[in-house]
Coordinates of C-alpha atoms in Angstrom, one line a residue:
Chain A
X1 CA -12.7 -53.3 18.3
X2 CA -8.9 -52.4 16.6
X3 CA -5.8 -52.2 19.1
X4 CA -3.7 -48.7 17.6
X5 CA -0.8 -48.3 20.2
X6 CA 1.4 -45.5 20.2
X7 CA 4.6 -45.9 18.9
X8 CA 6.3 -43.1 21.0
X9 CA 5.9 -39.3 22.4
X10 CA 6.3 -36.9 18.8
X11 CA 5.0 -33.7 18.3
X12 CA 3.1 -33.0 15.0
X13 CA 5.3 -29.7 14.1
X14 CA 8.0 -32.0 13.6
X15 CA 6.1 -33.9 11.5
X16 CA 5.4 -30.9 9.5
X17 CA 9.7 -30.5 9.2
X18 CA 10.5 -34.0 8.6
X19 CA 8.0 -34.4 5.9
X20 CA 9.1 -30.7 4.3
X21 CA 13.0 -32.0 4.5
X22 CA 11.6 -34.9 2.5
X23 CA 9.9 -32.7 0.1
X24 CA 13.1 -30.5 -0.1
X25 CA 15.3 -33.4 -1.9
X26 CA 11.8 -34.5 -4.7
X27 CA 10.9 -30.6 -5.4
X28 CA 12.6 -28.1 -7.1
X29 CA 9.9 -26.0 -6.9
X30 CA 9.5 -26.3 -2.9
X31 CA 10.6 -22.7 -1.4
X32 CA 9.6 -22.5 2.5
X33 CA 9.2 -19.1 4.2
X34 CA 9.6 -18.9 8.1
X35 CA 8.7 -14.9 10.3
X36 CA 11.3 -15.9 13.2
X37 CA 10.1 -19.3 14.5
X38 CA 12.4 -21.6 12.2
X39 CA 13.6 -23.7 15.7
X40 CA 9.9 -24.0 16.7
X41 CA 8.6 -25.2 13.1
X42 CA 11.2 -27.7 12.6
X43 CA 12.3 -26.0 9.1
X44 CA 15.9 -26.1 10.7
X45 CA 16.8 -29.1 8.1
X46 CA 15.4 -27.7 5.1
X47 CA 17.1 -24.4 5.4
X48 CA 20.2 -26.2 6.1
X49 CA 19.8 -28.1 2.7
X50 CA 18.1 -24.8 0.8
X51 CA 19.2 -22.2 1.9
X52 CA 18.7 -20.4 -1.8
X53 CA 15.2 -21.8 -1.5
X54 CA 14.4 -20.8 2.3
X55 CA 13.7 -17.1 3.0
X56 CA 13.7 -15.9 6.3
X57 CA 11.4 -13.0 6.9
X58 CA 11.6 -11.8 9.9
X59 CA 8.2 -10.7 12.6
X60 CA 6.2 -10.0 9.5
X61 CA 3.5 -12.3 8.8
X62 CA 1.5 -10.2 6.4
X63 CA 5.0 -9.6 4.4
X64 CA 5.1 -13.0 4.5
X65 CA 2.0 -14.0 3.2
X66 CA 2.2 -11.8 0.4
X67 CA 5.9 -12.9 -0.9
X68 CA 4.8 -16.5 -0.6
X69 CA 1.5 -15.4 -3.3
X70 CA 4.0 -13.4 -5.0
X71 CA 6.4 -16.3 -5.4
X72 CA 3.8 -18.4 -6.8
X73 CA 3.8 -16.4 -10.0
X74 CA 7.0 -18.0 -11.9
X75 CA 5.5 -21.1 -10.1
X76 CA 7.1 -22.1 -6.8
X77 CA 5.4 -23.6 -4.6
X78 CA 5.4 -21.7 -1.4
X79 CA 5.0 -23.4 2.3
X80 CA 5.0 -20.5 4.9
X81 CA 5.4 -21.1 8.7
X82 CA 4.7 -20.3 12.1
X83 CA 2.5 -20.2 14.5
X84 CA -1.4 -20.9 14.3
X85 CA -3.0 -17.5 15.6
X86 CA -0.2 -15.5 13.0
X87 CA -0.8 -17.4 9.7
X88 CA -4.4 -16.8 10.3
X89 CA -6.0 -13.7 12.5
X90 CA -3.0 -11.5 12.1
X91 CA -3.3 -11.6 8.1
X92 CA -6.6 -12.7 7.4
X93 CA -6.5 -10.0 4.9
X94 CA -3.1 -10.7 3.0
X95 CA -4.5 -14.4 2.7
X96 CA -8.1 -13.7 1.7
X97 CA -6.5 -10.9 -1.2
X98 CA -3.7 -12.2 -2.4
X99 CA -3.6 -16.2 -1.8
X100 CA -7.5 -16.9 -1.7
X101 CA -9.2 -14.7 -3.6
X102 CA -6.1 -14.6 -6.5
X103 CA -5.7 -18.7 -5.9
X104 CA -1.9 -19.0 -5.6
X105 CA -1.1 -22.4 -4.0
X106 CA 0.4 -21.5 -1.4
X107 CA 0.8 -23.9 1.8
X108 CA -0.4 -22.1 5.1
X109 CA 1.3 -24.2 7.6
X110 CA 0.2 -23.3 11.5
X111 CA 1.7 -24.8 13.9
X112 CA 1.3 -24.7 18.1
X113 CA -3.3 -24.6 17.0
X114 CA -5.0 -24.5 19.6
X115 CA -5.1 -24.5 23.4
X116 CA -2.1 -27.3 23.7
X117 CA 0.3 -24.5 22.8
X118 CA 0.0 -24.9 26.7
X119 CA 2.0 -22.0 28.9
X120 CA 2.0 -18.7 26.5
X121 CA -1.4 -18.4 27.3
X122 CA -4.9 -17.3 25.2
X123 CA -2.4 -14.3 23.1
X124 CA -0.9 -17.3 21.0
X125 CA -4.1 -20.4 21.7
X126 CA -6.2 -19.4 18.7
X127 CA -9.0 -21.6 19.1
X128 CA -10.7 -19.4 15.3
X129 CA -8.4 -20.7 13.1
X130 CA -10.5 -23.2 11.2
X131 CA -13.2 -21.1 11.1
X132 CA -11.7 -18.0 9.7
X133 CA -9.3 -20.6 7.3
X134 CA -12.3 -22.3 6.3
X135 CA -14.3 -19.5 5.3
X136 CA -12.4 -18.7 2.2
X137 CA -14.1 -19.7 -0.8
X138 CA -11.4 -22.6 -3.0
X139 CA -9.4 -23.0 1.0
X140 CA -8.6 -26.4 1.6
X141 CA -8.3 -27.3 5.7
X142 CA -6.2 -29.7 7.4
X143 CA -5.9 -30.2 10.5
X144 CA -3.7 -33.0 11.4
X145 CA -3.8 -35.6 14.2
X146 CA 0.0 -37.5 15.4
X147 CA 3.3 -37.1 13.8
X148 CA 2.9 -39.8 10.9
X149 CA -0.3 -38.4 9.6
X150 CA 1.4 -34.8 9.8
X151 CA 4.6 -36.2 7.6
X152 CA 2.6 -37.3 5.5
X153 CA -0.3 -35.3 4.8
X154 CA 2.8 -32.0 4.2
X155 CA 3.9 -34.0 1.9
X156 CA 0.5 -34.6 0.3
X157 CA -0.3 -31.1 0.6
X158 CA 2.7 -30.7 -2.4
X159 CA 0.7 -32.0 -5.2
X160 CA -2.8 -29.7 -4.3
X161 CA -3.1 -27.0 -7.1
X162 CA -4.2 -24.3 -4.8
X163 CA -3.9 -22.8 -1.4
X164 CA -4.0 -25.4 1.8
X165 CA -4.3 -24.7 5.4
X166 CA -2.0 -26.8 7.3
X167 CA -3.0 -27.2 10.8
X168 CA -0.7 -29.3 14.0
X169 CA 0.8 -28.5 17.2
X170 CA 3.4 -27.7 19.4
X171 CA 3.3 -30.7 22.1
X172 CA 4.1 -34.8 21.6
X173 CA 1.4 -36.5 21.2
X174 CA 0.6 -40.3 20.5
X175 CA 1.8 -41.3 17.6
X176 CA -0.5 -43.9 16.5
X177 CA -1.0 -43.7 12.7
X178 CA 0.9 -45.7 9.9
X179 CA 4.2 -44.3 8.4
X180 CA 3.6 -45.6 5.3
X181 CA 0.2 -44.1 5.5
X182 CA -1.0 -42.7 2.0
X183 CA -2.5 -39.5 2.3
X184 CA -5.9 -38.4 0.7
X185 CA -7.2 -34.6 1.1
X186 CA -10.8 -35.2 1.7
X187 CA -11.0 -38.8 3.0
X188 CA -12.5 -39.4 6.2
X189 CA -10.2 -42.6 7.6
X190 CA -12.5 -44.9 9.7
X191 CA -10.7 -46.5 13.2
X192 CA -13.3 -48.3 14.7
X193 CA -16.2 -49.2 13.8
X194 CA -19.7 -49.2 15.6
X195 CA -22.9 -49.4 15.7
X196 CA -24.3 -47.0 18.8
X197 CA -22.1 -44.0 18.3
X198 CA -20.6 -42.0 16.0
X199 CA -17.2 -39.8 17.2
X200 CA -15.6 -37.7 14.8
X201 CA -12.3 -36.2 15.3
X202 CA -9.6 -33.8 14.3
X203 CA -6.0 -33.1 15.1
X204 CA -5.0 -34.4 18.8
X205 CA -8.7 -34.9 19.3
X206 CA -8.6 -38.0 17.2
X207 CA -6.6 -40.3 20.0
X208 CA -8.6 -39.1 22.3
X209 CA -11.6 -40.7 20.9
X210 CA -9.8 -43.2 20.2
X211 CA -9.3 -43.8 24.6
X212 CA -12.6 -42.4 24.8
X213 CA -13.8 -45.4 22.3
X214 CA -12.0 -47.8 25.3
X215 CA -14.0 -46.6 27.7
X216 CA -17.1 -46.5 25.9
X217 CA -16.7 -50.5 24.6
X218 CA -16.1 -51.1 29.0
X219 CA -19.2 -49.9 29.2
X220 CA -21.0 -51.5 26.4
X221 CA -21.3 -49.0 24.7
X222 CA -20.1 -49.2 20.7
X223 CA -18.5 -46.3 19.2
X224 CA -17.9 -45.4 15.5
X225 CA -14.7 -43.3 15.5
X226 CA -13.3 -41.4 12.3
X227 CA -10.8 -39.6 11.6
X228 CA -11.5 -35.9 9.7
X229 CA -8.1 -35.3 8.8
X230 CA -9.3 -32.4 6.1
X231 CA -12.1 -30.4 7.5
X232 CA -12.5 -28.8 3.9
X233 CA -13.5 -30.5 2.1
X234 CA -15.4 -32.3 4.2
X235 CA -15.9 -36.2 3.3
X236 CA -19.6 -35.6 3.4
X237 CA -20.2 -39.5 2.3
X238 CA -18.1 -40.8 5.7
X239 CA -20.0 -38.9 8.1
X240 CA -23.4 -39.4 7.1
X241 CA -23.1 -43.5 6.7
X242 CA -21.7 -44.1 10.0
X243 CA -24.3 -41.5 11.3
X244 CA -27.1 -43.6 9.5
X245 CA -25.7 -46.7 11.0
X246 CA -25.9 -44.6 14.6
X247 CA -28.2 -42.3 14.6
X248 CA -26.1 -39.9 16.7
X249 CA -22.4 -38.2 16.6
X250 CA -20.5 -36.1 18.9
X251 CA -18.2 -34.3 17.1
X252 CA -14.3 -33.7 19.3
X253 CA -11.8 -30.6 18.3
X254 CA -9.5 -28.5 20.2
X255 CA -11.2 -25.1 18.1
X256 CA -14.4 -23.1 19.2
X257 CA -17.5 -25.4 18.7
X258 CA -17.9 -22.4 16.8
X259 CA -16.7 -22.5 13.1
X260 CA -15.0 -25.2 13.9
X261 CA -15.4 -28.8 12.5
X262 CA -18.6 -29.7 14.8
X263 CA -20.6 -26.9 12.8
X264 CA -19.1 -28.0 9.5
X265 CA -20.4 -32.0 10.2
X266 CA -24.1 -30.6 11.5
X267 CA -24.4 -29.1 8.7
X268 CA -24.1 -31.5 6.5
X269 CA -26.2 -33.6 8.9
X270 CA -29.3 -30.9 9.1
X271 CA -29.2 -31.0 5.2
X272 CA -29.1 -34.4 4.4
X273 CA -29.3 -36.6 7.6
X274 CA -30.9 -34.4 11.6
X275 CA -29.8 -36.4 14.5
X276 CA -28.3 -35.7 17.9
X277 CA -25.2 -34.3 17.7
X278 CA -22.8 -32.7 21.0
X279 CA -19.9 -30.7 20.5
X280 CA -16.7 -31.9 22.4
X281 CA -15.2 -28.4 21.6
X282 CA -14.3 -24.7 23.8
X283 CA -17.0 -22.8 24.5
X284 CA -16.6 -19.8 22.6
X285 CA -14.0 -18.8 25.5
X286 CA -10.6 -17.8 25.5
X287 CA -7.9 -19.9 26.4
X288 CA -5.8 -19.5 29.6
X289 CA -1.7 -20.9 30.8
X290 CA -0.8 -24.1 31.2
X291 CA 0.2 -27.5 30.3
X292 CA -1.4 -29.1 28.0
X293 CA -3.4 -31.8 29.8
X294 CA -4.4 -29.7 32.6
X295 CA -5.8 -27.4 30.4
X296 CA -7.6 -29.9 28.2
X297 CA -8.7 -31.3 31.3
X298 CA -9.8 -27.5 32.2
X299 CA -11.7 -26.8 29.3
X300 CA -13.4 -30.0 28.1
X301 CA -11.1 -31.4 25.4
X302 CA -10.0 -35.4 26.6
X303 CA -11.1 -38.5 26.4
X304 CA -13.7 -38.7 29.0
X305 CA -15.1 -34.9 28.1
X306 CA -15.7 -37.4 25.1
X307 CA -17.5 -40.3 26.5
X308 CA -19.4 -38.0 28.9
X309 CA -20.8 -36.9 25.4
X310 CA -21.3 -39.6 23.9
X311 CA -24.0 -41.2 26.7
X312 CA -25.3 -37.7 26.5
X313 CA -26.1 -38.0 22.7
X314 CA -26.8 -42.1 22.7
X315 CA -29.5 -41.0 25.6
X316 CA -30.9 -37.8 22.8
X317 CA -32.0 -40.4 20.1
Chain B
X1 CA 14.0 7.5 -29.8
X2 CA 10.1 6.9 -28.9
X3 CA 7.3 8.6 -30.7
X4 CA 6.3 10.8 -27.9
X5 CA 3.2 12.2 -30.6
X6 CA 1.7 8.8 -30.4
X7 CA 1.8 8.4 -26.9
X8 CA 0.6 11.4 -26.0
X9 CA -2.4 10.5 -28.4
X10 CA -2.1 7.4 -26.6
X11 CA -2.7 8.6 -23.8
X12 CA -5.6 11.5 -24.5
X13 CA -7.1 7.5 -25.7
X14 CA -6.7 6.6 -21.9
X15 CA -8.2 9.7 -20.9
X16 CA -11.2 8.9 -22.7
X17 CA -11.2 5.7 -21.9
X18 CA -11.4 6.2 -18.1
X19 CA -13.4 9.0 -18.3
X20 CA -16.1 6.6 -20.2
X21 CA -15.8 3.6 -17.7
X22 CA -16.8 5.5 -15.1
X23 CA -19.2 6.9 -16.1
X24 CA -21.2 4.3 -17.8
X25 CA -21.7 2.4 -14.4
X26 CA -21.3 5.7 -12.4
X27 CA -18.6 4.9 -10.3
X28 CA -14.8 3.7 -9.6
X29 CA -11.8 6.1 -9.4
X30 CA -11.0 8.7 -12.0
X31 CA -8.4 10.7 -10.1
X32 CA -6.2 8.6 -9.9
X33 CA -6.2 6.9 -13.1
X34 CA -5.9 10.0 -14.8
X35 CA -2.9 10.8 -12.8
X36 CA -1.1 8.0 -13.9
X37 CA -2.1 7.9 -17.6
X38 CA 1.2 8.8 -18.8
X39 CA 2.9 5.9 -16.3
X40 CA 1.4 3.2 -17.6
X41 CA 2.0 4.4 -21.0
X42 CA 5.1 4.9 -21.0
X43 CA 5.2 0.9 -18.8
X44 CA 3.7 -1.3 -21.1
X45 CA 4.6 1.0 -24.1
X46 CA 8.7 1.7 -24.2
X47 CA 10.1 0.7 -20.5
X48 CA 8.3 -3.6 -19.7
X49 CA 9.6 -6.1 -22.4
X50 CA 6.7 -7.6 -22.1
X51 CA 4.5 -10.5 -24.0
X52 CA 1.3 -9.9 -25.1
X53 CA 0.5 -13.5 -25.2
X54 CA -0.8 -13.7 -21.3
X55 CA 1.0 -16.0 -19.6
X56 CA 0.8 -15.7 -15.4
X57 CA 3.9 -17.0 -14.4
X58 CA 5.6 -14.3 -16.6
X59 CA 8.6 -16.2 -17.3
X60 CA 11.2 -14.9 -19.3
X61 CA 9.6 -11.3 -19.2
X62 CA 9.0 -8.3 -16.7
X63 CA 6.0 -7.8 -14.8
X64 CA 3.8 -5.9 -13.1
X65 CA 1.7 -4.8 -10.6
X66 CA -0.8 -3.1 -9.5
X67 CA -1.4 -2.4 -5.4
X68 CA -3.6 1.1 -5.3
X69 CA -6.3 -1.5 -7.7
X70 CA -9.4 1.3 -7.5
X71 CA -7.1 3.2 -9.8
X72 CA -8.7 -0.3 -12.4
X73 CA -10.0 1.9 -15.1
X74 CA -6.6 3.2 -16.1
X75 CA -4.7 -0.7 -15.4
X76 CA -7.8 -1.9 -17.7
X77 CA -6.9 1.0 -20.9
X78 CA -3.3 0.2 -21.1
X79 CA -4.0 -3.2 -21.1
X80 CA -6.8 -3.2 -23.6
X81 CA -4.8 -0.9 -25.5
X82 CA -2.2 -3.7 -25.3
X83 CA -3.7 -6.2 -27.3
X84 CA -4.4 -7.8 -23.6
X85 CA -7.7 -8.4 -24.8
X86 CA -10.2 -6.6 -27.0
X87 CA -10.2 -3.1 -25.9
X88 CA -14.7 -3.2 -26.5
X89 CA -14.1 -5.3 -23.2
X90 CA -13.7 -2.3 -21.6
X91 CA -17.6 -1.4 -21.6
X92 CA -18.4 -4.2 -19.4
X93 CA -16.6 -2.4 -16.7
X94 CA -18.2 -3.5 -13.1
X95 CA -21.1 -4.7 -14.7
X96 CA -22.5 -8.5 -13.6
X97 CA -20.5 -11.0 -15.5
X98 CA -17.8 -8.6 -16.3
X99 CA -13.9 -9.7 -16.5
X100 CA -13.0 -6.1 -15.9
X101 CA -13.8 -6.6 -11.7
X102 CA -14.3 -2.7 -9.6
X103 CA -10.6 -3.3 -8.7
X104 CA -8.5 -6.0 -10.7
X105 CA -8.7 -10.4 -9.5
X106 CA -7.2 -12.7 -11.5
X107 CA -10.5 -14.8 -10.5
X108 CA -12.1 -13.8 -13.8
X109 CA -9.7 -14.5 -15.9
X110 CA -7.9 -11.1 -17.3
X111 CA -5.7 -11.1 -19.0
X112 CA -2.4 -9.4 -17.5
X113 CA -3.1 -9.6 -14.1
X114 CA -1.3 -11.4 -11.7
X115 CA -2.8 -10.8 -8.4
X116 CA -5.7 -9.5 -7.4
X117 CA -5.5 -5.7 -5.1
X118 CA -7.7 -3.6 -3.7
X119 CA -7.4 -4.3 -0.3
X120 CA -4.9 -1.3 0.4
X121 CA -0.5 -2.1 0.9
X122 CA -0.8 -6.1 -0.2
X123 CA 1.7 -5.0 -4.1
X124 CA 4.9 -4.5 -2.6
X125 CA 5.5 -8.0 -0.6
X126 CA 4.2 -10.0 -3.7
X127 CA 6.3 -7.6 -6.3
X128 CA 9.4 -9.3 -3.5
X129 CA 8.0 -12.7 -3.9
X130 CA 7.9 -12.6 -7.4
X131 CA 11.2 -11.1 -8.0
X132 CA 12.5 -13.6 -6.1
X133 CA 11.7 -15.9 -7.6
X134 CA 12.5 -15.0 -11.2
X135 CA 16.4 -14.8 -9.6
X136 CA 15.5 -17.9 -8.2
X137 CA 15.1 -19.1 -12.0
X138 CA 17.9 -17.0 -13.6
X139 CA 15.6 -14.8 -15.0
X140 CA 17.2 -11.4 -15.5
X141 CA 13.5 -9.5 -16.0
X142 CA 12.1 -6.8 -13.7
X143 CA 9.6 -6.7 -11.4
X144 CA 7.2 -3.4 -11.4
X145 CA 4.8 -2.0 -8.5
X146 CA 2.8 1.0 -8.6
X147 CA 1.5 2.1 -5.4
X148 CA -0.6 5.5 -4.0
X149 CA 1.2 7.2 -1.8
X150 CA -1.5 7.1 0.8
X151 CA -1.6 3.2 0.3
X152 CA 2.0 4.3 2.1
X153 CA -0.1 4.6 5.4
X154 CA -0.8 0.7 5.9
X155 CA 2.2 -0.8 7.3
X156 CA 2.6 -4.3 5.7
X157 CA 4.3 -1.7 3.7
X158 CA 6.9 -0.9 5.7
X159 CA 7.9 -4.6 6.7
X160 CA 8.2 -5.2 2.6
X161 CA 10.0 -1.8 2.5
X162 CA 12.2 -3.2 5.5
X163 CA 13.2 -7.0 3.6
X164 CA 13.7 -6.0 0.3
X165 CA 16.8 -4.3 1.3
X166 CA 17.7 -6.1 3.8
X167 CA 17.7 -9.0 0.8
X168 CA 19.3 -7.4 -2.1
X169 CA 15.8 -6.9 -4.2
X170 CA 17.0 -5.0 -6.6
X171 CA 15.0 -6.3 -9.6
X172 CA 12.5 -4.4 -8.2
X173 CA 11.1 -1.1 -9.6
X174 CA 8.0 0.2 -6.8
X175 CA 7.4 3.7 -7.8
X176 CA 5.2 5.7 -5.4
X177 CA 1.6 8.0 -6.8
X178 CA 2.5 10.9 -4.6
X179 CA -0.1 12.5 -6.0
X180 CA -0.8 13.9 -2.4
X181 CA -4.7 13.1 -2.3
X182 CA -7.0 10.3 -0.6
X183 CA -10.8 10.3 0.0
X184 CA -10.9 12.6 2.9
X185 CA -8.5 14.7 1.7
X186 CA -4.8 15.4 1.3
X187 CA -2.2 13.0 2.4
X188 CA -1.4 16.1 4.5
X189 CA -4.7 16.6 6.1
X190 CA -5.0 13.0 6.4
X191 CA -1.7 11.4 8.2
X192 CA 1.2 13.6 6.8
X193 CA 4.0 10.9 5.0
X194 CA 7.0 12.8 5.7
X195 CA 9.7 13.2 3.2
X196 CA 9.1 9.9 1.3
X197 CA 12.8 10.1 -0.2
X198 CA 14.7 10.0 3.3
X199 CA 12.5 7.6 5.1
X200 CA 12.8 4.9 1.6
X201 CA 17.0 6.3 1.4
X202 CA 16.6 5.2 5.3
X203 CA 15.0 1.8 4.7
X204 CA 18.6 1.3 2.2
X205 CA 17.0 2.0 -0.9
X206 CA 17.5 4.1 -4.3
X207 CA 15.4 6.3 -4.6
X208 CA 14.9 8.6 -7.3
X209 CA 12.3 11.8 -8.6
X210 CA 10.5 11.5 -10.9
X211 CA 8.8 15.7 -10.7
X212 CA 7.0 15.4 -14.4
X213 CA 4.9 12.6 -13.8
X214 CA 2.2 13.8 -15.8
X215 CA 4.8 14.0 -18.4
X216 CA 5.1 11.6 -20.6
X217 CA 8.9 12.4 -21.7
X218 CA 10.3 12.9 -18.7
X219 CA 8.1 9.0 -17.6
X220 CA 10.1 8.1 -19.8
X221 CA 13.2 9.4 -19.3
X222 CA 13.0 8.9 -15.5
X223 CA 11.7 5.2 -15.5
X224 CA 15.0 4.3 -18.0
X225 CA 16.8 5.9 -15.7
X226 CA 15.5 3.9 -12.2
X227 CA 15.9 0.6 -14.8
X228 CA 20.0 1.6 -14.8
X229 CA 19.6 2.1 -11.0
X230 CA 18.1 -2.1 -10.6
X231 CA 21.1 -5.0 -10.3
X232 CA 23.2 -3.0 -8.3
X233 CA 22.2 -4.2 -4.4
X234 CA 19.2 -2.2 -3.4
X235 CA 15.9 -2.1 -4.4
X236 CA 14.3 0.9 -6.4
X237 CA 11.8 3.0 -5.5
X238 CA 10.4 5.9 -8.1
X239 CA 8.7 9.3 -6.6
X240 CA 6.5 10.3 -9.1
X241 CA 4.9 13.4 -8.8
X242 CA 1.9 13.4 -10.9
X243 CA -1.5 15.1 -10.6
X244 CA -5.0 13.6 -9.0
X245 CA -7.3 14.2 -12.1
X246 CA -4.7 14.9 -14.8
X247 CA -6.6 15.9 -18.0
X248 CA -9.5 17.3 -16.7
X249 CA -9.2 21.2 -15.4
X250 CA -12.2 20.4 -13.0
X251 CA -11.0 17.5 -11.3
X252 CA -7.5 18.3 -10.9
X253 CA -5.9 19.5 -7.4
X254 CA -8.4 17.8 -6.0
X255 CA -9.0 14.9 -3.5
X256 CA -12.9 15.1 -5.0
X257 CA -13.1 13.5 -7.8
X258 CA -10.9 9.8 -6.0
X259 CA -13.7 7.8 -6.1
X260 CA -17.0 9.7 -7.9
X261 CA -17.9 9.5 -11.9
X262 CA -18.7 12.2 -13.9
X263 CA -22.0 13.1 -14.6
X264 CA -23.3 13.5 -18.5
X265 CA -22.7 17.2 -18.8
X266 CA -18.8 16.6 -16.8
X267 CA -18.4 14.0 -18.7
X268 CA -19.2 15.9 -21.8
X269 CA -17.0 18.0 -20.7
X270 CA -14.0 16.6 -20.1
X271 CA -14.0 14.8 -23.3
X272 CA -14.0 17.7 -25.1
X273 CA -10.8 18.4 -23.2
X274 CA -9.5 15.9 -24.3
X275 CA -10.6 14.9 -27.9
X276 CA -10.6 11.5 -29.5
X277 CA -7.4 10.5 -31.1
X278 CA -6.9 6.2 -31.6
X279 CA -10.1 6.2 -31.0
X280 CA -13.5 5.1 -28.5
X281 CA -14.3 1.2 -28.4

């Protein structure tokens, strides 16, 4: 088994902030917009370096999305920053009409996604955003797993012409992907090679999937682990190749099982290579207050949940 | 000095285009379109410094966003008659595989359109973004927007109105089509807008009225005054007083023709009130 080590816990939002700082220096067309959450989104450094290219919108997310869309006229590449909840559900129609349908080059950067936002509770813990965004024609949907990958993704999306939804989170989590990685939109990353079960994970669940694979290995089960940072467009080939080998799959995500990565994987398999699947995801429920660790355990979004799901799905082969 | 006779002829032809477009497909929004014919003719012929060789980025030219996208018939007619696309293409309005969608869109690549609109309340935000980009690019051209009055019931407008004043977006002229009508009735009956001038002023805008919004000369004179107000630290709002359905007697002073097409007989009557000037498509 390949060994992955945590180089020191870091939040993915800091990966975004540091990536944006680097982009600001490299690309003069990059502009950043924030709806009164500059500190939370780690956009302070960009703001300090490029005050003329930083736009404080205030608590007005609909206006922010509209302004961002308008800024593309004239060639700017806007990065909007707020919590995932306010980046999607609150402004769905603005994104739909002014960004997606209008084909504008806006990067919607969403922090505090999912249940690991923690103590603020369900008003802020969106578990539906991947579904909302992936349903929009032309929208690229990315959910990164650690600091390094988030930083790499932030820098990479500027090269992609078109709307992007970039999802990341609040808590400090293991940082285990290479600092010098090349981020390729739509390209899955194979983390472990295995033969008994495929684990397809995204976001914070990728590290949990690696822990699960170690436990499974100790139990004599060989798991293929795939890091899906891009949910749309999905790397169908990587998933098919793996499932053809293992015969079953567990999908793992910090999102409702309706509308998330799991359903996208099910679409690929049901049309091309039907196989048993288990969903590690929230079960059509809202979250609640608690620490990230407590919530991940209560809602079945951790390594032990993945281990149990893997055993279940193998039994169904 | 503008050739008002020629512009009035164009207004009449635009009215015919509007009526014929919606009649052919028995759908669309003639009322607000007719009310804004003079404004669009003035904008594209006298006011904007624009290139008819369309580019999406719109650098070094004035640009326009239509926020109330349902009045697409007047937008399409004036774009076509300004040379953005062949006038004959008006024949395809709302038909399958057309670039002239029910509401304007960039999706089909129609020259002259830089943003989809139709879901209301988004145009001012978009215009602010374009205006701020012009400032970043040291492009001293203007951004124009048209909104319906009923559209101001959408909350996003007020986010944008607050932002534009707070950030001194003074290369922006937002025109409100103050016709007092919306789908369900008069704005007074559906949801009173109150004193629009006082509202915009309270938000920090420079506001002016054009009382005769269906008089081409008054529109041009008024909008030129609005242009003089730009660049002075405040966004500019023009309250354009128009009559919905203007130019067709039975469509005027009512909300009935907001989103309804005339039948054959009604079309004939309406066209007879607006005899052909520049030639039908």
